[in-house]
GROMACS .gro file of C-alpha atoms in nm:
model
  325
    1MET     CA    1   0.736   1.608  -2.328
    2THR     CA    2   0.888   1.824  -2.053
    3GLN     CA    3   0.926   2.114  -2.295
    4LEU     CA    4   0.561   2.090  -2.400
    5VAL     CA    5   0.441   2.084  -2.040
    6SER     CA    6   0.653   2.390  -1.958
    7GLN     CA    7   0.476   2.591  -2.232
    8LEU     CA    8   0.132   2.539  -2.077
    9THR     CA    9  -0.025   2.781  -1.834
   10LEU     CA   10  -0.135   2.651  -1.495
   11SER     CA   11  -0.497   2.691  -1.605
   12GLU     CA   12  -0.434   2.479  -1.915
   13LYS     CA   13  -0.255   2.215  -1.708
   14ALA     CA   14  -0.542   2.191  -1.462
   15SER     CA   15  -0.794   2.169  -1.745
   16LEU     CA   16  -0.615   1.869  -1.899
   17LEU     CA   17  -0.671   1.667  -1.582
   18SER     CA   18  -1.044   1.631  -1.651
   19GLY     CA   19  -1.240   1.532  -1.959
   20ALA     CA   20  -1.400   1.762  -2.214
   21ASP     CA   21  -1.730   1.573  -2.193
   22LYS     CA   22  -1.849   1.219  -2.125
   23TRP     CA   23  -1.614   1.042  -2.368
   24ARG     CA   24  -1.331   1.278  -2.470
   25THR     CA   25  -1.035   1.446  -2.309
   26LYS     CA   26  -0.966   1.815  -2.365
   27GLU     CA   27  -0.762   1.949  -2.654
   28ILE     CA   28  -0.529   2.250  -2.674
   29PRO     CA   29  -0.510   2.348  -3.043
   30ARG     CA   30  -0.235   2.607  -2.998
   31MET     CA   31  -0.005   2.330  -2.878
   32GLY     CA   32  -0.123   2.077  -3.136
   33LEU     CA   33  -0.266   1.863  -2.857
   34ALA     CA   34  -0.568   1.663  -2.977
   35ALA     CA   35  -0.848   1.508  -2.774
   36VAL     CA   36  -0.849   1.137  -2.690
   37THR     CA   37  -1.176   0.949  -2.747
   38VAL     CA   38  -1.263   0.663  -2.513
   39ALA     CA   39  -1.555   0.421  -2.533
   40ASP     CA   40  -1.705   0.150  -2.320
   41GLY     CA   41  -1.615  -0.214  -2.364
   42PRO     CA   42  -1.496  -0.464  -2.285
   43HIS     CA   43  -1.685  -0.729  -2.488
   44GLY     CA   44  -1.814  -0.493  -2.757
   45LEU     CA   45  -1.761  -0.135  -2.862
   46ARG     CA   46  -2.023   0.099  -2.714
   47LYS     CA   47  -1.965   0.435  -2.874
   48GLU     CA   48  -2.234   0.696  -2.819
   49VAL     CA   49  -2.302   0.955  -3.090
   50ILE     CA   50  -2.529   1.259  -3.083
   51ASP     CA   51  -2.696   1.314  -3.420
   52PRO     CA   52  -2.914   1.619  -3.497
   53VAL     CA   53  -3.181   1.392  -3.646
   54LYS     CA   54  -3.151   1.063  -3.454
   55GLY     CA   55  -3.053   1.217  -3.122
   56LEU     CA   56  -2.834   1.005  -2.893
   57TYR     CA   57  -2.762   0.658  -3.028
   58THR     CA   58  -2.497   0.386  -3.011
   59VAL     CA   59  -2.305   0.284  -3.323
   60ARG     CA   60  -2.352  -0.070  -3.453
   61SER     CA   61  -2.083  -0.309  -3.335
   62THR     CA   62  -2.020  -0.679  -3.279
   63CYS     CA   63  -2.134  -0.820  -2.945
   64PHE     CA   64  -1.870  -1.071  -2.837
   65PRO     CA   65  -1.926  -1.315  -2.550
   66THR     CA   66  -1.857  -1.151  -2.215
   67ALA     CA   67  -1.550  -1.211  -1.999
   68CYS     CA   68  -1.737  -1.450  -1.769
   69ALA     CA   69  -1.795  -1.672  -2.073
   70THR     CA   70  -1.459  -1.638  -2.248
   71ALA     CA   71  -1.277  -1.725  -1.923
   72CYS     CA   72  -1.421  -2.075  -1.965
   73SER     CA   73  -1.217  -2.119  -2.285
   74PHE     CA   74  -0.883  -2.095  -2.100
   75ASP     CA   75  -0.751  -1.988  -2.441
   76ARG     CA   76  -0.504  -1.699  -2.457
   77ARG     CA   77  -0.489  -1.703  -2.838
   78LEU     CA   78  -0.868  -1.678  -2.859
   79LEU     CA   79  -0.872  -1.373  -2.629
   80HIS     CA   80  -0.592  -1.217  -2.835
   81ARG     CA   81  -0.803  -1.258  -3.150
   82VAL     CA   82  -1.102  -1.097  -2.976
   83GLY     CA   83  -0.879  -0.806  -2.876
   84VAL     CA   84  -0.760  -0.756  -3.234
   85ALA     CA   85  -1.120  -0.759  -3.362
   86LEU     CA   86  -1.228  -0.505  -3.102
   87ALA     CA   87  -0.934  -0.284  -3.197
   88GLU     CA   88  -1.041  -0.298  -3.562
   89GLU     CA   89  -1.388  -0.174  -3.467
   90CYS     CA   90  -1.237   0.100  -3.249
   91ARG     CA   91  -1.021   0.217  -3.537
   92ALA     CA   92  -1.319   0.221  -3.772
   93GLU     CA   93  -1.504   0.448  -3.528
   94ASP     CA   94  -1.210   0.674  -3.431
   95VAL     CA   95  -1.195   0.541  -3.075
   96ASP     CA   96  -0.854   0.570  -2.912
   97VAL     CA   97  -0.903   0.377  -2.587
   98LEU     CA   98  -1.139   0.086  -2.517
   99LEU     CA   99  -1.246   0.085  -2.152
  100GLY     CA  100  -1.160  -0.270  -2.054
  101PRO     CA  101  -1.086  -0.540  -1.961
  102GLY     CA  102  -1.223  -0.587  -1.611
  103LEU     CA  103  -1.034  -0.840  -1.400
  104ASN     CA  104  -1.146  -0.817  -1.041
  105CYS     CA  105  -1.187  -1.157  -0.878
  106LYS     CA  106  -1.545  -1.274  -0.839
  107ARG     CA  107  -1.630  -1.298  -0.468
  108SER     CA  108  -2.005  -1.237  -0.448
  109PRO     CA  109  -2.273  -1.373  -0.682
  110LEU     CA  110  -2.454  -1.041  -0.631
  111CYS     CA  111  -2.176  -0.834  -0.789
  112GLY     CA  112  -2.337  -0.649  -1.080
  113ARG     CA  113  -2.013  -0.651  -1.276
  114ASN     CA  114  -1.941  -1.024  -1.256
  115PHE     CA  115  -2.038  -1.063  -1.622
  116GLU     CA  116  -1.748  -0.839  -1.729
  117TYR     CA  117  -1.492  -0.993  -1.492
  118PHE     CA  118  -1.314  -1.307  -1.607
  119SER     CA  119  -1.294  -1.542  -1.313
  120GLU     CA  120  -1.271  -1.609  -0.941
  121ASP     CA  121  -0.921  -1.738  -1.018
  122PHE     CA  122  -0.653  -1.468  -1.038
  123VAL     CA  123  -0.427  -1.672  -1.268
  124VAL     CA  124  -0.702  -1.720  -1.527
  125SER     CA  125  -0.803  -1.352  -1.501
  126GLY     CA  126  -0.447  -1.223  -1.532
  127GLU     CA  127  -0.340  -1.446  -1.821
  128LEU     CA  128  -0.653  -1.394  -2.032
  129ALA     CA  129  -0.665  -1.020  -1.963
  130ALA     CA  130  -0.302  -0.988  -2.071
  131ALA     CA  131  -0.376  -1.167  -2.400
  132TYR     CA  132  -0.682  -0.948  -2.460
  133ILE     CA  133  -0.482  -0.629  -2.394
  134GLN     CA  134  -0.199  -0.742  -2.623
  135GLY     CA  135  -0.454  -0.805  -2.898
  136VAL     CA  136  -0.623  -0.464  -2.868
  137GLN     CA  137  -0.299  -0.269  -2.837
  138SER     CA  138  -0.131  -0.453  -3.126
  139LEU     CA  139  -0.331  -0.225  -3.359
  140GLY     CA  140  -0.251   0.098  -3.177
  141VAL     CA  141  -0.568   0.119  -2.969
  142GLY     CA  142  -0.532   0.159  -2.594
  143THR     CA  143  -0.699  -0.036  -2.314
  144SER     CA  144  -0.804   0.046  -1.959
  145MET     CA  145  -0.734  -0.228  -1.706
  146LYS     CA  146  -1.006  -0.200  -1.440
  147HIS     CA  147  -1.132  -0.161  -1.170
  148PHE     CA  148  -0.833  -0.097  -0.948
  149ALA     CA  149  -0.892  -0.221  -0.691
  150LEU     CA  150  -1.114  -0.448  -0.480
  151ASN     CA  151  -1.435  -0.367  -0.668
  152ASN     CA  152  -1.572  -0.711  -0.587
  153GLN     CA  153  -1.928  -0.607  -0.509
  154GLU     CA  154  -2.167  -0.336  -0.622
  155TYR     CA  155  -2.353  -0.284  -0.295
  156ARG     CA  156  -2.294   0.079  -0.189
  157ARG     CA  157  -1.995   0.087  -0.419
  158LEU     CA  158  -1.952   0.464  -0.386
  159SER     CA  159  -1.894   0.448  -0.011
  160ILE     CA  160  -1.804   0.094   0.093
  161ASP     CA  161  -1.462   0.026   0.245
  162ALA     CA  162  -1.300  -0.297   0.124
  163VAL     CA  163  -1.123  -0.434   0.432
  164VAL     CA  164  -0.884  -0.712   0.330
  165ASP     CA  165  -0.590  -0.878   0.502
  166GLU     CA  166  -0.270  -0.762   0.329
  167ARG     CA  167  -0.156  -1.113   0.236
  168ALA     CA  168  -0.494  -1.195   0.080
  169MET     CA  169  -0.490  -0.859  -0.095
  170PHE     CA  170  -0.160  -0.923  -0.273
  171GLU     CA  171  -0.194  -1.299  -0.326
  172LEU     CA  172  -0.554  -1.288  -0.450
  173TYR     CA  173  -0.721  -0.954  -0.514
  174LEU     CA  174  -0.430  -0.761  -0.666
  175SER     CA  175  -0.251  -1.059  -0.815
  176SER     CA  176  -0.434  -1.056  -1.149
  177PHE     CA  177  -0.339  -0.690  -1.208
  178GLU     CA  178   0.024  -0.761  -1.124
  179ARG     CA  179   0.022  -1.064  -1.354
  180VAL     CA  180  -0.098  -0.854  -1.648
  181LEU     CA  181   0.184  -0.604  -1.592
  182ARG     CA  182   0.440  -0.885  -1.616
  183HIS     CA  183   0.328  -0.935  -1.979
  184VAL     CA  184   0.212  -0.598  -2.111
  185GLN     CA  185   0.164  -0.231  -2.022
  186PRO     CA  186  -0.198  -0.124  -2.076
  187TRP     CA  187  -0.220   0.238  -2.187
  188THR     CA  188  -0.443   0.322  -1.891
  189VAL     CA  189  -0.571   0.185  -1.561
  190MET     CA  190  -0.913   0.280  -1.422
  191CYS     CA  191  -0.954   0.320  -1.047
  192SER     CA  192  -1.256   0.182  -0.865
  193TYR     CA  193  -1.534   0.359  -0.671
  194ASN     CA  194  -1.482   0.197  -0.332
  195ARG     CA  195  -1.245   0.274  -0.048
  196VAL     CA  196  -0.936   0.065   0.019
  197LYS     CA  197  -0.795   0.073   0.372
  198GLY     CA  198  -1.042   0.350   0.454
  199ILE     CA  199  -0.933   0.581   0.169
  200ASN     CA  200  -1.117   0.623  -0.164
  201ALA     CA  201  -0.935   0.451  -0.448
  202SER     CA  202  -0.941   0.777  -0.645
  203ASP     CA  203  -0.722   0.956  -0.390
  204ASN     CA  204  -0.535   0.660  -0.242
  205LYS     CA  205  -0.162   0.726  -0.282
  206TRP     CA  206  -0.070   0.389  -0.136
  207LEU     CA  207  -0.284   0.213  -0.396
  208LEU     CA  208  -0.221   0.426  -0.707
  209SER     CA  209   0.144   0.518  -0.657
  210ASP     CA  210   0.310   0.287  -0.405
  211VAL     CA  211   0.147  -0.036  -0.526
  212LEU     CA  212   0.044   0.020  -0.888
  213ARG     CA  213   0.346   0.221  -1.003
  214THR     CA  214   0.634   0.145  -0.766
  215LYS     CA  215   0.561  -0.218  -0.675
  216PHE     CA  216   0.386  -0.338  -0.994
  217GLY     CA  217   0.571  -0.116  -1.243
  218PHE     CA  218   0.279   0.050  -1.424
  219THR     CA  219   0.392   0.343  -1.641
  220GLY     CA  220   0.073   0.466  -1.812
  221LEU     CA  221  -0.217   0.693  -1.722
  222VAL     CA  222  -0.458   0.640  -1.432
  223MET     CA  223  -0.815   0.757  -1.488
  224SER     CA  224  -1.118   0.756  -1.263
  225ASP     CA  225  -1.422   0.544  -1.311
  226TRP     CA  226  -1.712   0.766  -1.416
  227GLY     CA  227  -1.804   0.976  -1.114
  228ALA     CA  228  -1.560   0.801  -0.881
  229VAL     CA  229  -1.359   1.109  -0.779
  230ASN     CA  230  -1.383   1.194  -0.411
  231ASP     CA  231  -1.122   1.470  -0.357
  232ARG     CA  232  -0.967   1.600  -0.679
  233VAL     CA  233  -0.671   1.774  -0.514
  234ALA     CA  234  -0.584   1.466  -0.307
  235GLY     CA  235  -0.627   1.261  -0.626
  236VAL     CA  236  -0.363   1.460  -0.814
  237SER     CA  237  -0.121   1.416  -0.525
  238ALA     CA  238  -0.201   1.043  -0.511
  239GLY     CA  239  -0.145   0.989  -0.884
  240LEU     CA  240  -0.495   1.005  -1.036
  241ASP     CA  241  -0.408   1.168  -1.368
  242LEU     CA  242  -0.748   1.209  -1.536
  243GLU     CA  243  -1.098   1.262  -1.401
  244MET     CA  244  -1.381   1.130  -1.617
  245PRO     CA  245  -1.629   1.246  -1.719
  246TYR     CA  246  -1.622   1.628  -1.715
  247VAL     CA  247  -1.831   1.760  -1.426
  248GLY     CA  248  -1.772   2.133  -1.476
  249PRO     CA  249  -1.487   2.370  -1.394
  250TYR     CA  250  -1.508   2.328  -1.016
  251HIS     CA  251  -1.242   2.058  -0.979
  252ASP     CA  252  -1.009   2.226  -1.232
  253ASN     CA  253  -1.034   2.546  -1.029
  254GLN     CA  254  -0.964   2.351  -0.711
  255ILE     CA  255  -0.634   2.230  -0.858
  256GLU     CA  256  -0.527   2.584  -0.947
  257GLN     CA  257  -0.620   2.711  -0.602
  258ALA     CA  258  -0.434   2.426  -0.435
  259VAL     CA  259  -0.114   2.515  -0.622
  260ALA     CA  260  -0.155   2.883  -0.532
  261SER     CA  261  -0.199   2.795  -0.163
  262GLY     CA  262   0.086   2.544  -0.156
  263LYS     CA  263  -0.140   2.245  -0.090
  264LEU     CA  264  -0.025   2.101  -0.426
  265THR     CA  265   0.306   2.159  -0.599
  266GLU     CA  266   0.310   2.243  -0.968
  267ALA     CA  267   0.549   1.949  -1.011
  268GLU     CA  268   0.271   1.715  -0.894
  269VAL     CA  269   0.035   1.869  -1.150
  270ASP     CA  270   0.303   1.844  -1.422
  271ARG     CA  271   0.348   1.474  -1.347
  272CYS     CA  272  -0.019   1.405  -1.420
  273VAL     CA  273  -0.028   1.640  -1.719
  274SER     CA  274   0.269   1.465  -1.881
  275ARG     CA  275   0.081   1.134  -1.870
  276VAL     CA  276  -0.229   1.288  -2.030
  277ILE     CA  277  -0.011   1.433  -2.307
  278ALA     CA  278   0.170   1.100  -2.351
  279LEU     CA  279  -0.166   0.927  -2.401
  280ALA     CA  280  -0.271   1.187  -2.660
  281GLU     CA  281   0.059   1.143  -2.845
  282ARG     CA  282   0.014   0.766  -2.860
  283ALA     CA  283  -0.343   0.796  -2.985
  284LYS     CA  284  -0.279   1.034  -3.273
  285SER     CA  285  -0.053   0.789  -3.458
  286ARG     CA  286  -0.349   0.560  -3.535
  287THR     CA  287  -0.524   0.569  -3.875
  288LYS     CA  288  -0.891   0.495  -3.948
  289VAL     CA  289  -0.961   0.159  -4.118
  290PRO     CA  290  -1.281  -0.036  -4.197
  291PHE     CA  291  -1.352  -0.387  -4.062
  292ASP     CA  292  -1.529  -0.698  -4.192
  293THR     CA  293  -1.863  -0.724  -4.010
  294GLN     CA  294  -1.932  -1.084  -4.116
  295GLU     CA  295  -1.586  -1.194  -4.018
  296HIS     CA  296  -1.636  -1.052  -3.671
  297HIS     CA  297  -1.977  -1.217  -3.634
  298ALA     CA  298  -1.819  -1.549  -3.729
  299LEU     CA  299  -1.548  -1.495  -3.470
  300ALA     CA  300  -1.808  -1.416  -3.203
  301ARG     CA  301  -1.986  -1.746  -3.279
  302GLU     CA  302  -1.655  -1.934  -3.265
  303VAL     CA  303  -1.569  -1.773  -2.931
  304ALA     CA  304  -1.912  -1.864  -2.792
  305ALA     CA  305  -1.866  -2.227  -2.897
  306GLN     CA  306  -1.514  -2.247  -2.754
  307SER     CA  307  -1.637  -2.097  -2.427
  308ALA     CA  308  -1.925  -2.342  -2.378
  309VAL     CA  309  -1.895  -2.582  -2.084
  310LEU     CA  310  -2.068  -2.921  -2.077
  311LEU     CA  311  -2.132  -3.107  -1.752
  312LYS     CA  312  -2.174  -3.483  -1.727
  313ASN     CA  313  -2.409  -3.593  -1.449
  314GLU     CA  314  -2.204  -3.891  -1.333
  315ALA     CA  315  -2.358  -4.113  -1.066
  316ALA     CA  316  -2.664  -3.884  -1.065
  317LEU     CA  317  -2.468  -3.627  -0.867
  318LEU     CA  318  -2.709  -3.353  -0.976
  319PRO     CA  319  -3.080  -3.405  -0.893
  320LEU     CA  320  -3.192  -3.410  -1.254
  321ALA     CA  321  -3.437  -3.672  -1.374
  322ASN     CA  322  -3.355  -3.833  -1.709
  323GLY     CA  323  -3.544  -3.679  -1.996
  324LYS     CA  324  -3.652  -3.376  -1.793
  325ARG     CA  325  -3.538  -3.017  -1.857
   0.00000   0.00000   0.00000
């Protein structure tokens, strides 16, 4: 890995730290470095394709129950099976990394992402997310544990500062992420849009390096949520390896200029580049295979049934008249 990085020019290194387009990383053919394809999840593959006749469309895939439903199953083995099925569909469509699961704790009923977060309980979120990740990655498809961290509401998510007592932060809000890392290493982690302790998550060294890597032991690649980058140079220094999606050459040029001026060291750039290359190396070992559509539909129905919750109105606790809907 070190030898490969040393053969790249600074311009090539900087270019690898942002995507090639909306869903792919950059490739460097002369070094045999292929692009990595990512696609939205987490409860169903959402791969976008541009066709000369159809235009932009999404490939057909199985829609599994969302995380807010599957959390009600409390069933690790069920989530592992869902992960395996999703990985099969990713492999059939040449997708290297599925962008999920989401495991922020639910704190506001107005959070627009509650449907794709498991639970308000960090133990449930951490255990089920770990099983899901193990299932996906068992077939050589990567995951992206998200959104790190404190993305517990959508209101002004690009600018809001999540102010949380440190004990609550580690015992509640970050606990599910730490719990996952006790079981499995997701290939990637996706940072959130919001600020944490007054600093954007995308350039927050305390969050991305001190907590995620040093304290929690994460070893993979950190990518931005789409459009979440605030300061690209500060992000490289903080440990944000990959900016997604591609927004033009401006940020790549900023990285080169920062190295030239001494604001960034080339060693800091190399650290991020090595993780991008490591992800590409992991992805290229996977082969394309078909999947059984009917089998996956049957699994989705089974998951929905196992996730259903029935309430008994004992002692007329709920104000529901008998025989009325």
